[in-house]
Short mmCIF file of C-alpha atoms and ligand atoms in Angstrom, two decimals:
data_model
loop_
_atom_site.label_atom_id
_atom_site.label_comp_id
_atom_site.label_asym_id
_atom_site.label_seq_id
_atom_site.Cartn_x
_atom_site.Cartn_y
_atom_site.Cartn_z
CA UNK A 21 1.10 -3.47 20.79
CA UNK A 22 -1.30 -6.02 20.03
CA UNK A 23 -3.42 -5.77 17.24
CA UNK A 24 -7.37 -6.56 17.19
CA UNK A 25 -8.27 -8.61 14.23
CA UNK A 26 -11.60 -8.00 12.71
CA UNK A 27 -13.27 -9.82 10.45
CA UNK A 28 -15.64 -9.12 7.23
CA UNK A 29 -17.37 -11.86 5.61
CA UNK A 30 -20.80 -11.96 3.43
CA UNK A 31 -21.13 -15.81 3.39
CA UNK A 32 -19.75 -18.92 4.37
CA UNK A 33 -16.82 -18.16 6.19
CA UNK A 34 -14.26 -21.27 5.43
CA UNK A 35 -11.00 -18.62 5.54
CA UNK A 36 -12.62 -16.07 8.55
CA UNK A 37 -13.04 -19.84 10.19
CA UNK A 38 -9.16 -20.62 9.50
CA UNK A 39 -7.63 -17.88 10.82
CA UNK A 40 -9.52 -17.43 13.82
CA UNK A 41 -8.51 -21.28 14.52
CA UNK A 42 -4.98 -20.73 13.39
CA UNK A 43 -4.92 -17.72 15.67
CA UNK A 44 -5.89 -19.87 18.56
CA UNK A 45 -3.65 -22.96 17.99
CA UNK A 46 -0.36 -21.52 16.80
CA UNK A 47 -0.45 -18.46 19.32
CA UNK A 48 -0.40 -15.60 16.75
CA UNK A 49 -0.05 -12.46 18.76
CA UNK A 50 -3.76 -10.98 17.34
CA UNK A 51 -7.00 -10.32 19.32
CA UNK A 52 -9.87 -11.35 17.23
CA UNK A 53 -12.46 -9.23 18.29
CA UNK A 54 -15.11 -9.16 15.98
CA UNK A 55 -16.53 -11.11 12.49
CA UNK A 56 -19.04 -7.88 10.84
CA UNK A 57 -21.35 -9.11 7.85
CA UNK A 58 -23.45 -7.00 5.76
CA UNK A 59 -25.81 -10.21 5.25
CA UNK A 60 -28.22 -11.35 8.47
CA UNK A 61 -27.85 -15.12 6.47
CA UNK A 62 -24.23 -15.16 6.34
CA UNK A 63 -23.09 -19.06 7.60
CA UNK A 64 -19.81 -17.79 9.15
CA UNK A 65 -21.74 -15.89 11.92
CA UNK A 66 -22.79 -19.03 13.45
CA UNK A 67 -18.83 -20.17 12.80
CA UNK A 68 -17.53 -17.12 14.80
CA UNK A 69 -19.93 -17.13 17.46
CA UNK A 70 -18.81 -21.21 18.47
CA UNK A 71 -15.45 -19.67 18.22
CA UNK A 72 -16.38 -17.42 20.71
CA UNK A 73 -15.43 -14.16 18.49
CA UNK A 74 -18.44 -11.44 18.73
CA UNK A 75 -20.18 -10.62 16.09
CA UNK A 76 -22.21 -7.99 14.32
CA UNK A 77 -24.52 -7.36 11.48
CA UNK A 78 -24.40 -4.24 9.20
CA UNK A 79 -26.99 -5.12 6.61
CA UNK A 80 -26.18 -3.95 2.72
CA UNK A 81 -29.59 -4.88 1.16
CA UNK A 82 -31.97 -2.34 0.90
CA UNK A 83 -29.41 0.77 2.26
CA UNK A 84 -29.64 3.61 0.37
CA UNK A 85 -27.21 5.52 1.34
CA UNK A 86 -23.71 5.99 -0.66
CA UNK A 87 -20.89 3.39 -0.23
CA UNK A 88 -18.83 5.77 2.49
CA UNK A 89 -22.52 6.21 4.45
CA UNK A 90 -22.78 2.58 4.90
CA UNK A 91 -18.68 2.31 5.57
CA UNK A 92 -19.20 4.53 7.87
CA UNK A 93 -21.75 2.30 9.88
CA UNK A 94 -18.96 -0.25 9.69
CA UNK A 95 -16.68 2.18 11.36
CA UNK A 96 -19.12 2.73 14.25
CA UNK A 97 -19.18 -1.25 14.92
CA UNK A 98 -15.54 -0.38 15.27
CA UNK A 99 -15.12 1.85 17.26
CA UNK A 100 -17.73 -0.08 19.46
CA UNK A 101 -15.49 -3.09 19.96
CA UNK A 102 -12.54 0.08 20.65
CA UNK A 103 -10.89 -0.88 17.00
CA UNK A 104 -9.26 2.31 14.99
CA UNK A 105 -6.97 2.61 12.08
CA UNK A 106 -3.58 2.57 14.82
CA UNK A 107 -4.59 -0.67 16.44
CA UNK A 108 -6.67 -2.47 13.85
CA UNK A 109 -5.89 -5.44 10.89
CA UNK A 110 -9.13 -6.18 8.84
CA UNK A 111 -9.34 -9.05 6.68
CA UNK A 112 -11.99 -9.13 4.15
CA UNK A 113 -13.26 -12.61 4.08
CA UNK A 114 -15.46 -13.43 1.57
CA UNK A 115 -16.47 -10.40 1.89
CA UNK A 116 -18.50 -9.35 -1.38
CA UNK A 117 -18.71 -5.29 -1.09
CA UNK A 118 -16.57 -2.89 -2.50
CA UNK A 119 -14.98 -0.64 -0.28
CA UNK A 120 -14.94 3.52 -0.17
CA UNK A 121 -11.74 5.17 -1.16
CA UNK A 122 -12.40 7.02 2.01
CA UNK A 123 -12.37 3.47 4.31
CA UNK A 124 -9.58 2.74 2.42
CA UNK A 125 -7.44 5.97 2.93
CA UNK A 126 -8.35 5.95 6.54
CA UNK A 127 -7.50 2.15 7.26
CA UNK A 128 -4.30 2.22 5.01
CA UNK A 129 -1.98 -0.64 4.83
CA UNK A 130 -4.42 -2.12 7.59
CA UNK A 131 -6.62 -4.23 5.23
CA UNK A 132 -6.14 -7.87 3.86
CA UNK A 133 -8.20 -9.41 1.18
CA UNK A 134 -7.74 -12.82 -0.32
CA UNK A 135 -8.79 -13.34 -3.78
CA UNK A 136 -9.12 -16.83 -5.78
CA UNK A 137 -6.09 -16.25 -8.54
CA UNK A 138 -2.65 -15.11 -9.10
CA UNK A 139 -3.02 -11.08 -8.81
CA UNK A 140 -2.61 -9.13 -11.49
CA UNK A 141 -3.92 -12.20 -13.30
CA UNK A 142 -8.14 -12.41 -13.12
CA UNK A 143 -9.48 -9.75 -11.02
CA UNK A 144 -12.84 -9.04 -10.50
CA UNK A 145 -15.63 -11.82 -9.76
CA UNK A 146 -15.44 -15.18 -11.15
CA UNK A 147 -11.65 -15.48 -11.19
CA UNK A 148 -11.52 -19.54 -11.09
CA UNK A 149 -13.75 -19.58 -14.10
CA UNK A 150 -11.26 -16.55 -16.01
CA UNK A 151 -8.68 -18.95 -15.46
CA UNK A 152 -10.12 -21.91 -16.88
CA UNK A 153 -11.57 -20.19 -19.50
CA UNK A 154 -8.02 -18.82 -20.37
CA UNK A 155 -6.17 -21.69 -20.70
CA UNK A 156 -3.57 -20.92 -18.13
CA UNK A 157 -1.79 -24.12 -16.70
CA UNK A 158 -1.65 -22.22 -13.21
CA UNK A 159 -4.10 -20.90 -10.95
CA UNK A 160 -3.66 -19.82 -6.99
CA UNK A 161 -4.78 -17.17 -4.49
CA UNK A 162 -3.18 -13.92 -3.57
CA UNK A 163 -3.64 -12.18 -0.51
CA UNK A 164 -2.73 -8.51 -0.66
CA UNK A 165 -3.14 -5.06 1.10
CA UNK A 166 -6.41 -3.35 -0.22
CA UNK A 167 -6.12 -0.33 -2.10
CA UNK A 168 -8.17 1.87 -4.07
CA UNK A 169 -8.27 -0.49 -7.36
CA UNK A 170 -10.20 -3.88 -7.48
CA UNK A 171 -7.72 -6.31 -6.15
CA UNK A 172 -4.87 -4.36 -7.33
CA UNK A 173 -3.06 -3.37 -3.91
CA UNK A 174 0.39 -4.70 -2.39
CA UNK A 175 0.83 -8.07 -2.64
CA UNK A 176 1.62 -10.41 0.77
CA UNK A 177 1.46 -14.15 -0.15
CA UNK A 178 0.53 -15.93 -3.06
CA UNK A 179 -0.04 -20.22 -3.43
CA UNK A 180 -0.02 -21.59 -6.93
CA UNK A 181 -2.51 -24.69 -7.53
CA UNK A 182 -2.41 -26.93 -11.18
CA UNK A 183 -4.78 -26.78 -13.62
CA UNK A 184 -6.13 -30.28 -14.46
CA UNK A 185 -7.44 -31.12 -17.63
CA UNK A 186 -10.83 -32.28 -16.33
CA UNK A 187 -11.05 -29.10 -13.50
CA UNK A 188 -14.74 -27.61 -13.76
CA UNK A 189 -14.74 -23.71 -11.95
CA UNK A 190 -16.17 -25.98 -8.85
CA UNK A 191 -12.67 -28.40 -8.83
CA UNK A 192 -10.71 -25.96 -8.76
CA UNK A 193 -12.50 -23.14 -7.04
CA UNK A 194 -12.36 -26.53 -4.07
CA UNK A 195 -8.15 -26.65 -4.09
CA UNK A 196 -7.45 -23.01 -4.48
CA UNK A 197 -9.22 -23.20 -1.31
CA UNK A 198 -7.60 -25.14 0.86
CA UNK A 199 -4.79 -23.09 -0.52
CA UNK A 200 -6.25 -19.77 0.48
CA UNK A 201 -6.72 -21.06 4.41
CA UNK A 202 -2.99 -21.80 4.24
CA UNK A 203 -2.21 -18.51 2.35
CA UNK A 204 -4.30 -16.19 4.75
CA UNK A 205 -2.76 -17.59 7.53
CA UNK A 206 0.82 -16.90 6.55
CA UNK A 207 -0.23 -13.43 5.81
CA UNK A 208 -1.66 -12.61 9.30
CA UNK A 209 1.00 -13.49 11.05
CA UNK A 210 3.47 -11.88 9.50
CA UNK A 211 1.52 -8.70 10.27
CA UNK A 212 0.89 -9.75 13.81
CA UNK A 213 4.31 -10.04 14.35
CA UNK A 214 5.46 -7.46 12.39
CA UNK A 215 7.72 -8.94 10.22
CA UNK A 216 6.65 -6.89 6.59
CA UNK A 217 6.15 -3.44 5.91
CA UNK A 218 5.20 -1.35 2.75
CA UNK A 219 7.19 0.20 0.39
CA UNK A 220 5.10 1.82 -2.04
CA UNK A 221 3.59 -0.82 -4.26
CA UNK A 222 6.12 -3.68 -2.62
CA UNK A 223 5.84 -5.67 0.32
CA UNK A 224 9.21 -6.06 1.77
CA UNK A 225 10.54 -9.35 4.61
CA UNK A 226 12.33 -7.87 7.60
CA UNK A 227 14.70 -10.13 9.12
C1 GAR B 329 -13.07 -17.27 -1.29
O1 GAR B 329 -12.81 -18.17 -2.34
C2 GAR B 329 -12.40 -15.93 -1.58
O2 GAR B 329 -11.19 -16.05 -2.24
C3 GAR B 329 -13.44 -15.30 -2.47
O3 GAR B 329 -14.68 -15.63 -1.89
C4 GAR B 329 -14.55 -16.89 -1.24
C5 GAR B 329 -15.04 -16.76 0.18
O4 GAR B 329 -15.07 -17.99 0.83
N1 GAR B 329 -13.25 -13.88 -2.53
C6 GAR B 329 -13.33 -13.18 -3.66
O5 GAR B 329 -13.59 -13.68 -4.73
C7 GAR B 329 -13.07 -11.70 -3.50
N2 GAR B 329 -12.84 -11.09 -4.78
P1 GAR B 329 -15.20 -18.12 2.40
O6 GAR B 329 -16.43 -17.29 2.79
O7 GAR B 329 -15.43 -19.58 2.63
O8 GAR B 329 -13.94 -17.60 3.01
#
């Protein structure tokens, strides 16, 4: 079965704009079917549309409902474009919301996020700057299954970049970047072709 790919960004869109290329040159067996933002201003919308990937807006500012209310909007955009937790893979792209546990339970082992460090090292926001401020020789990106913690779930692909002596959080933040494209890439099509699964906190290579 062929999975539809959907996409959530809240900004620019440089890795949502990778893999929907990557998808597209290298034949990975994905549909995308639709990039959801919960900002109106969000540059990758523009991105996706040229792509020719559909896209929707599910505003965040100003809702006052609780964080599974607005998930649930999300699910309705879903379920729109005919995407449920059996036939779906949803990468969170830049995309600067925290989940429900209840999105989470329902979409299990279905979401990807990609986050700017090693995982466990520097969760949270500002993870280029944690590492600089550390002192840590090593930096990277880590895209890994979402769970309930903050950046704590099973871990898919990881690309280690060098700390300079002269890297400002905007150097760096610039290579871990090109390493993330690279790294979310990898990690969608091994899902698209099924070659992982999950084995409680361990992703595991079939052969
Ligand atoms: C990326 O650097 C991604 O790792 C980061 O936001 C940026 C989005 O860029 N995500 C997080 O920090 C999540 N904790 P993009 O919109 O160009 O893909």
């Amino acid at each position: 079965m062929l999975l539809k790919l959907a996409i959530l960004i809240s900004g620019r869109g440089s890795n949502m704009k990778a893999i929907l290329n990557a998808v597209k040159k290298q034949n990975i067996p994905i549909k995308p079917t639709v990039v959801i933002s919960n900002k109106p201003t969000a540059k990758g919308l523009k991105i996706a549309s040229k792509l020719g990937v559909q896209t929707e807006i599910v505003e965040s500012k100003g809702f006052q409902g609780t964080r599974w209310e607005y998930d649930q909007k999300i699910i309705h955009v879903l379920s729109k474009y005919d995407i449920t937790s059996k036939n779906s893979l949803i990468c969170l792209a830049g995309f600067m919301r925290i989940l429900s546990p209840e999105f989470i339970k329902k979409f299990k082992n279905r979401i990807l996020n990609i986050h700017p460090s090693i995982l466990p090292a520097f969760p949270g926001l500002d993870a280029q700057r944690q590492a600089i401020e550390s002192g840590v020789s090593h930096s990277g990106c880590t895209v890994h299954f979402v769970d309930e913690g903050v950046d704590t779930g099973p871990i898919i692909v990881q690309e280690i970049v060098k700390i300079k002596n002269d890297d400002t959080e905007e150097t760096l933040s610039k290579r871990i970047l090109v390493k993330e494209h690279k790294a979310y890439v990898k990690a969608v099509k091994l899902i698209a072709e099924k070659k992982i699964k999950v084995v409680g906190r361990n992703v595991k290579f079939l052969s």
